[in-house]
Every structure is written in C-alpha cells, then in structure tokens.
XYZ file of C-alpha atoms in Angstrom:
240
model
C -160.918 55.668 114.014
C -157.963 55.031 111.867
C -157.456 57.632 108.614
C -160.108 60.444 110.619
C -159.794 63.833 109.707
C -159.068 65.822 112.658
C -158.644 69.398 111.686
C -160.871 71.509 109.302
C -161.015 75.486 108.515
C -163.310 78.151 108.322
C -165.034 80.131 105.981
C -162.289 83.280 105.143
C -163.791 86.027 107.277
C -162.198 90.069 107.647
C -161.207 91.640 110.753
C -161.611 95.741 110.255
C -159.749 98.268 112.339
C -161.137 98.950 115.197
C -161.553 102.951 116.586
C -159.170 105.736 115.626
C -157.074 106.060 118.855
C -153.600 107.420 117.843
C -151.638 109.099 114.921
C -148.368 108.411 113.822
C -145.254 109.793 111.823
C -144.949 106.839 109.250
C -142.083 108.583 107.007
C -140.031 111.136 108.719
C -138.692 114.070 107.289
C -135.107 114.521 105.959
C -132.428 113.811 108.632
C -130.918 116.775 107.401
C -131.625 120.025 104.986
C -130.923 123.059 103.474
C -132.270 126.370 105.483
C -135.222 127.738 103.248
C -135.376 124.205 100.932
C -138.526 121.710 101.225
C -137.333 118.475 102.271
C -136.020 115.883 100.672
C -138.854 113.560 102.450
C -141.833 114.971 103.135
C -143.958 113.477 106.357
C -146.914 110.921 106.311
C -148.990 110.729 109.236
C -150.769 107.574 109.473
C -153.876 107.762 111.642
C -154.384 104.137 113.604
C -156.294 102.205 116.322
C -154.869 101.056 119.294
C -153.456 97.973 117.705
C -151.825 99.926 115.323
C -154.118 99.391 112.142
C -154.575 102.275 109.958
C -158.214 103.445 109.667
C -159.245 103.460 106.459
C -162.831 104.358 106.354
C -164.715 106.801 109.010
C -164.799 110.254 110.164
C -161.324 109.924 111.433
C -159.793 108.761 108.348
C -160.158 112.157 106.603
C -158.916 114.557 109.608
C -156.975 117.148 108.763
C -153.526 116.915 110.084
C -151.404 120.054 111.276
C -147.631 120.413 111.296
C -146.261 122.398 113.412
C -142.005 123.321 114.629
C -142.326 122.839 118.128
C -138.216 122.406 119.073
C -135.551 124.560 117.694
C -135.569 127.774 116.095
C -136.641 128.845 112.921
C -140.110 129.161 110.532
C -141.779 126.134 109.690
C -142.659 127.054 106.348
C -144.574 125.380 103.236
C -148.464 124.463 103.616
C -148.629 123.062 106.907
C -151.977 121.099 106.650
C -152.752 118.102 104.725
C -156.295 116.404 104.571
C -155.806 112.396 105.454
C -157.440 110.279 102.643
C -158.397 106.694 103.840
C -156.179 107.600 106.912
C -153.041 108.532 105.533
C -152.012 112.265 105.132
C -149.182 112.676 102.850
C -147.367 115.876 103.269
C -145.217 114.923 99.997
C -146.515 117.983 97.953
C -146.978 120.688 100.654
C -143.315 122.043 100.376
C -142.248 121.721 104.710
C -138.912 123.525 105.013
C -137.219 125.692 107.799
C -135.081 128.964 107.378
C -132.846 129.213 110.107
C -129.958 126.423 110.626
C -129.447 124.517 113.958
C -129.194 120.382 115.159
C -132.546 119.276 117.000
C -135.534 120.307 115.290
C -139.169 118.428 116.118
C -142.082 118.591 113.959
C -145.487 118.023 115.982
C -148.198 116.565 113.759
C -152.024 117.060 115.657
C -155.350 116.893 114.610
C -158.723 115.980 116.313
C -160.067 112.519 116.497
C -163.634 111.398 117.622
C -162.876 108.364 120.219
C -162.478 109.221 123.608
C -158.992 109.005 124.768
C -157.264 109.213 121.830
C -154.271 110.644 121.385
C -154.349 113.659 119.075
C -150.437 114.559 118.760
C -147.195 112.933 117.620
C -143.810 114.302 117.049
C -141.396 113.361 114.288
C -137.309 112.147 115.527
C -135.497 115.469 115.904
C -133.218 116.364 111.955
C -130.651 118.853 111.046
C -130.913 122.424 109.226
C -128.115 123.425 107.451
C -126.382 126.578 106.144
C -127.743 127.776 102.484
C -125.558 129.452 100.177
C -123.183 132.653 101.067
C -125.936 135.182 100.234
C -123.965 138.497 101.806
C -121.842 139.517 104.923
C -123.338 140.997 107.883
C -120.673 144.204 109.336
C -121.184 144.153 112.601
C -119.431 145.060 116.168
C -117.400 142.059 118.030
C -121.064 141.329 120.123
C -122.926 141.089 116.693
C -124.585 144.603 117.168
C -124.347 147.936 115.862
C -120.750 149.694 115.545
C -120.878 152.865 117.918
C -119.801 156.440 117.308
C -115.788 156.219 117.319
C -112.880 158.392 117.454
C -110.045 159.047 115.162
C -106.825 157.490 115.345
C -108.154 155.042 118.301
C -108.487 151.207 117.014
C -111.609 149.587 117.219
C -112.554 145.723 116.411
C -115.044 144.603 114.134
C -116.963 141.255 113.010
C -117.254 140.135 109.546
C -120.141 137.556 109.256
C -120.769 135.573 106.206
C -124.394 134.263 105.903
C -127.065 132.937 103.469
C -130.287 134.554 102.435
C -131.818 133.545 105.996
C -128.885 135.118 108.100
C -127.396 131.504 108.809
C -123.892 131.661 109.526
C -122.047 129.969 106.316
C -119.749 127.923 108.437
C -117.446 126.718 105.658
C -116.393 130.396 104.653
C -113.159 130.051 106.020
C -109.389 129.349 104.937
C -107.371 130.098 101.677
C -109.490 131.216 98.847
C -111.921 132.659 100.479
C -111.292 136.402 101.270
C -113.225 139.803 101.535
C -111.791 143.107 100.973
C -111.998 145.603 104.039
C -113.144 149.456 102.790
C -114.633 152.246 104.410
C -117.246 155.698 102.908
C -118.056 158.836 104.910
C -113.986 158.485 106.628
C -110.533 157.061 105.799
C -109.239 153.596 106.973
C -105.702 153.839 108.053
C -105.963 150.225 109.965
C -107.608 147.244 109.065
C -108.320 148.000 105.172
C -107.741 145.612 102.183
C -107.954 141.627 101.755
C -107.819 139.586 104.604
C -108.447 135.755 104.830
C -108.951 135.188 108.518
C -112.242 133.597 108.842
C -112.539 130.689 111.237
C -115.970 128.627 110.572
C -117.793 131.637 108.659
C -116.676 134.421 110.890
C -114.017 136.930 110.809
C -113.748 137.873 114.661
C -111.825 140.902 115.912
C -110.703 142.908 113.217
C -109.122 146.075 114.085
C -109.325 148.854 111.896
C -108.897 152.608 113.035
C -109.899 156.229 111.197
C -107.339 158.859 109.740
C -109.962 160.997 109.484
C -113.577 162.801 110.899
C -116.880 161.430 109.520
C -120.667 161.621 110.046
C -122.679 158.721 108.143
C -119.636 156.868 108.216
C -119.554 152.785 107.183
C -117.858 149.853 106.547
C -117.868 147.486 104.154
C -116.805 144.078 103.239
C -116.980 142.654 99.385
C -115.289 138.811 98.197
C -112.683 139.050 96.582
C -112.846 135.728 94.530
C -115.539 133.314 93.616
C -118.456 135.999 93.827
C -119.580 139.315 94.543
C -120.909 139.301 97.736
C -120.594 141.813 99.909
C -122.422 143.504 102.787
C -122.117 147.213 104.849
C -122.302 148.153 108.497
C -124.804 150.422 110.073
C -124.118 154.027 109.456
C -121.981 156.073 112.300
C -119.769 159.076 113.416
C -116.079 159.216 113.607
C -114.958 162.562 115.887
C-alpha cells in the first residue's frame, strides 16, 4: 500500500576477530640509521586473523614476538623480544640497532601461534645502515691485512682506513680538510711520511712509503691533522 515502510534495521550486534592466523610488521623500522644507534622507529608487530583483524583477546594475543637480522651483515642488537599486549607488540622501548653499515638489511619478526596453519614469521621492507662517526684509522696493507716483514730502501704501499667505533668505513673522509699525518717507531721513513690528503670515499689506497733504516717491532702510524685527534697504528713488523 501507498506510504509502507519497506526497509527496517537490526538490533547493533559485534563481529569479533576470528583465529590468530598471521603476524604482521605494522610500523617498520627506520629507512635508514646510524651503525650502533637504536632506530629512529622502532617495529610493531601486529598479530591478526586471516581477514586481517588484530586479535585482541586470547592466548595468541600475548605471544612473545622475536626479532631477528636475517639479511645483511651486522649484530642485531637492543632487546630483541617484546611480549604482545592485546595483540600488538611494540618494540618502541627495546633499543633495535645494528653495528656494521651496508644497504639491504631484513628484520624477521616470529613467534608461535596456536591455530593450525598459521603463519608464524614476517619480515620487515629491507633499510639502510650508515657510517657512525670517525672513531680511528685502521693501518693496514693494500688487501686490508697485516703489513709483512720489509726491506730497507725498497718501497712498499700501504692503506689508510678511516672508520667509526664499529670498523665501518667513514665514507665522507675524503677531500681538502681532511688529512692524516704519515709517521713511523721502531725505523725511519724516508718515503711516504708527513700530511697527505688523498682519501677517496674514506680510504687512502696505495701509499708508498719506504725505510732508511733496520727495525724489529717496527709500525706505522696515521694521526688527523685537523678537526680531531684520531689516529690509529699498524701491526708491529721487521724492516731488514
């Protein structure tokens, strides 16, 4: 009949998650960070059914979630487990940071869930570690090892290395200003002694320097010359 009412509503009713079956990174970490520094952002896992709801009440929504650096080099360091609470475990005060520097590191978050099937791991996008502070200089042959046993009056070559506290290569040592000061103990430098400003993205690569003189316990160091004392000494070896 004319003027009927033709539609009417329910009572309000509430729809609850349904079974844990999944976790999730919710808030990634930094895109990028200092070596040895916590990040910026902290992770939150988020522990969810299979429609994506977070599960709030249960077993499952206290699990203990475990980070863990799974690609890339380096430490994963800080407290790496957090304790969900109402399904959400919030790494925000648990200090996650990484010591050594490099593009394409992956954080894998696991824990253990009750329902069958679920899926107990996730991985965060991969972020960036970057360089800390020039912390010293690492002396070293032109391979990055030990200097040999050498003889007088032949040249050899040398690598200067500037790094941070985590032996990062501090990539943006390089250019006018930033200098070191060549000097030898246990034998005498005719070659390859005093300032030199040569360093190319952290690195001074191929230095020659070459003994006057015999030595046993013989080294080689390298000390800044402006903006800080930094400095840092080869291994110990014999000039014959």
């Amino acid at each position: 009949g004319p003027g009927a009412v033709t539609t009417t509503t329910s009572p309000a009713f509430t729809i609850t998650h349904a079974a844990a079956s999944q976790i999730a990174v919710t808030t990634q970490p930094s895109a990028s960070t200092v070596a040895g520094v916590a990040f910026a952002t902290q992770p939150v896992v988020t522990i969810r059914d299979a429609f994506g709801n977070t599960v709030t009440t249960g077993g499952d929504a206290t699990v203990t979630i475990t980070a863990s650096l799974t690609t890339g080099t380096g430490t994963l360091g800080g407290t790496l487990t957090k304790a969900a609470v109402a399904g959400v475990a919030s790494f925000s005060a648990n200090g996650l940071n990484i010591n050594l520097a490099g593009t394409d590191k992956v954080l894998t978050m696991a824990t253990t869930l009750s329902g069958p099937g679920a899926v107990t791991t996730t991985t965060s996008p991969a972020f960036t570690i970057t360089h800390a502070a020039l912390d010293h200089f690492a002396v070293t042959n032109t391979s990055g090892g030990n200097i040999p046993d050498q003889n007088i009056a032949v040249t050899f070559f040398i690598n200067v290395t500037a790094q941070d506290a985590f032996n990062n290569t501090v990539t943006n040592f390089n250019g006018t200003g930033n200098t070191v000061n060549i000097s030898a103990s246990g034998a005498t430098l005719d070659l390859g002694s005093g300032t030199t400003a040569d360093f190319a993205s952290g690195v001074l690569s191929s230095h020659g320097v070459r003994f006057n003189s015999t030595g046993t316990g013989v080294t080689i160091t390298a000390t800044r010359t402006s903006g800080g004392a930094q400095n840092g000494t080869s291994n110990s070896f014999n000039v014959t």
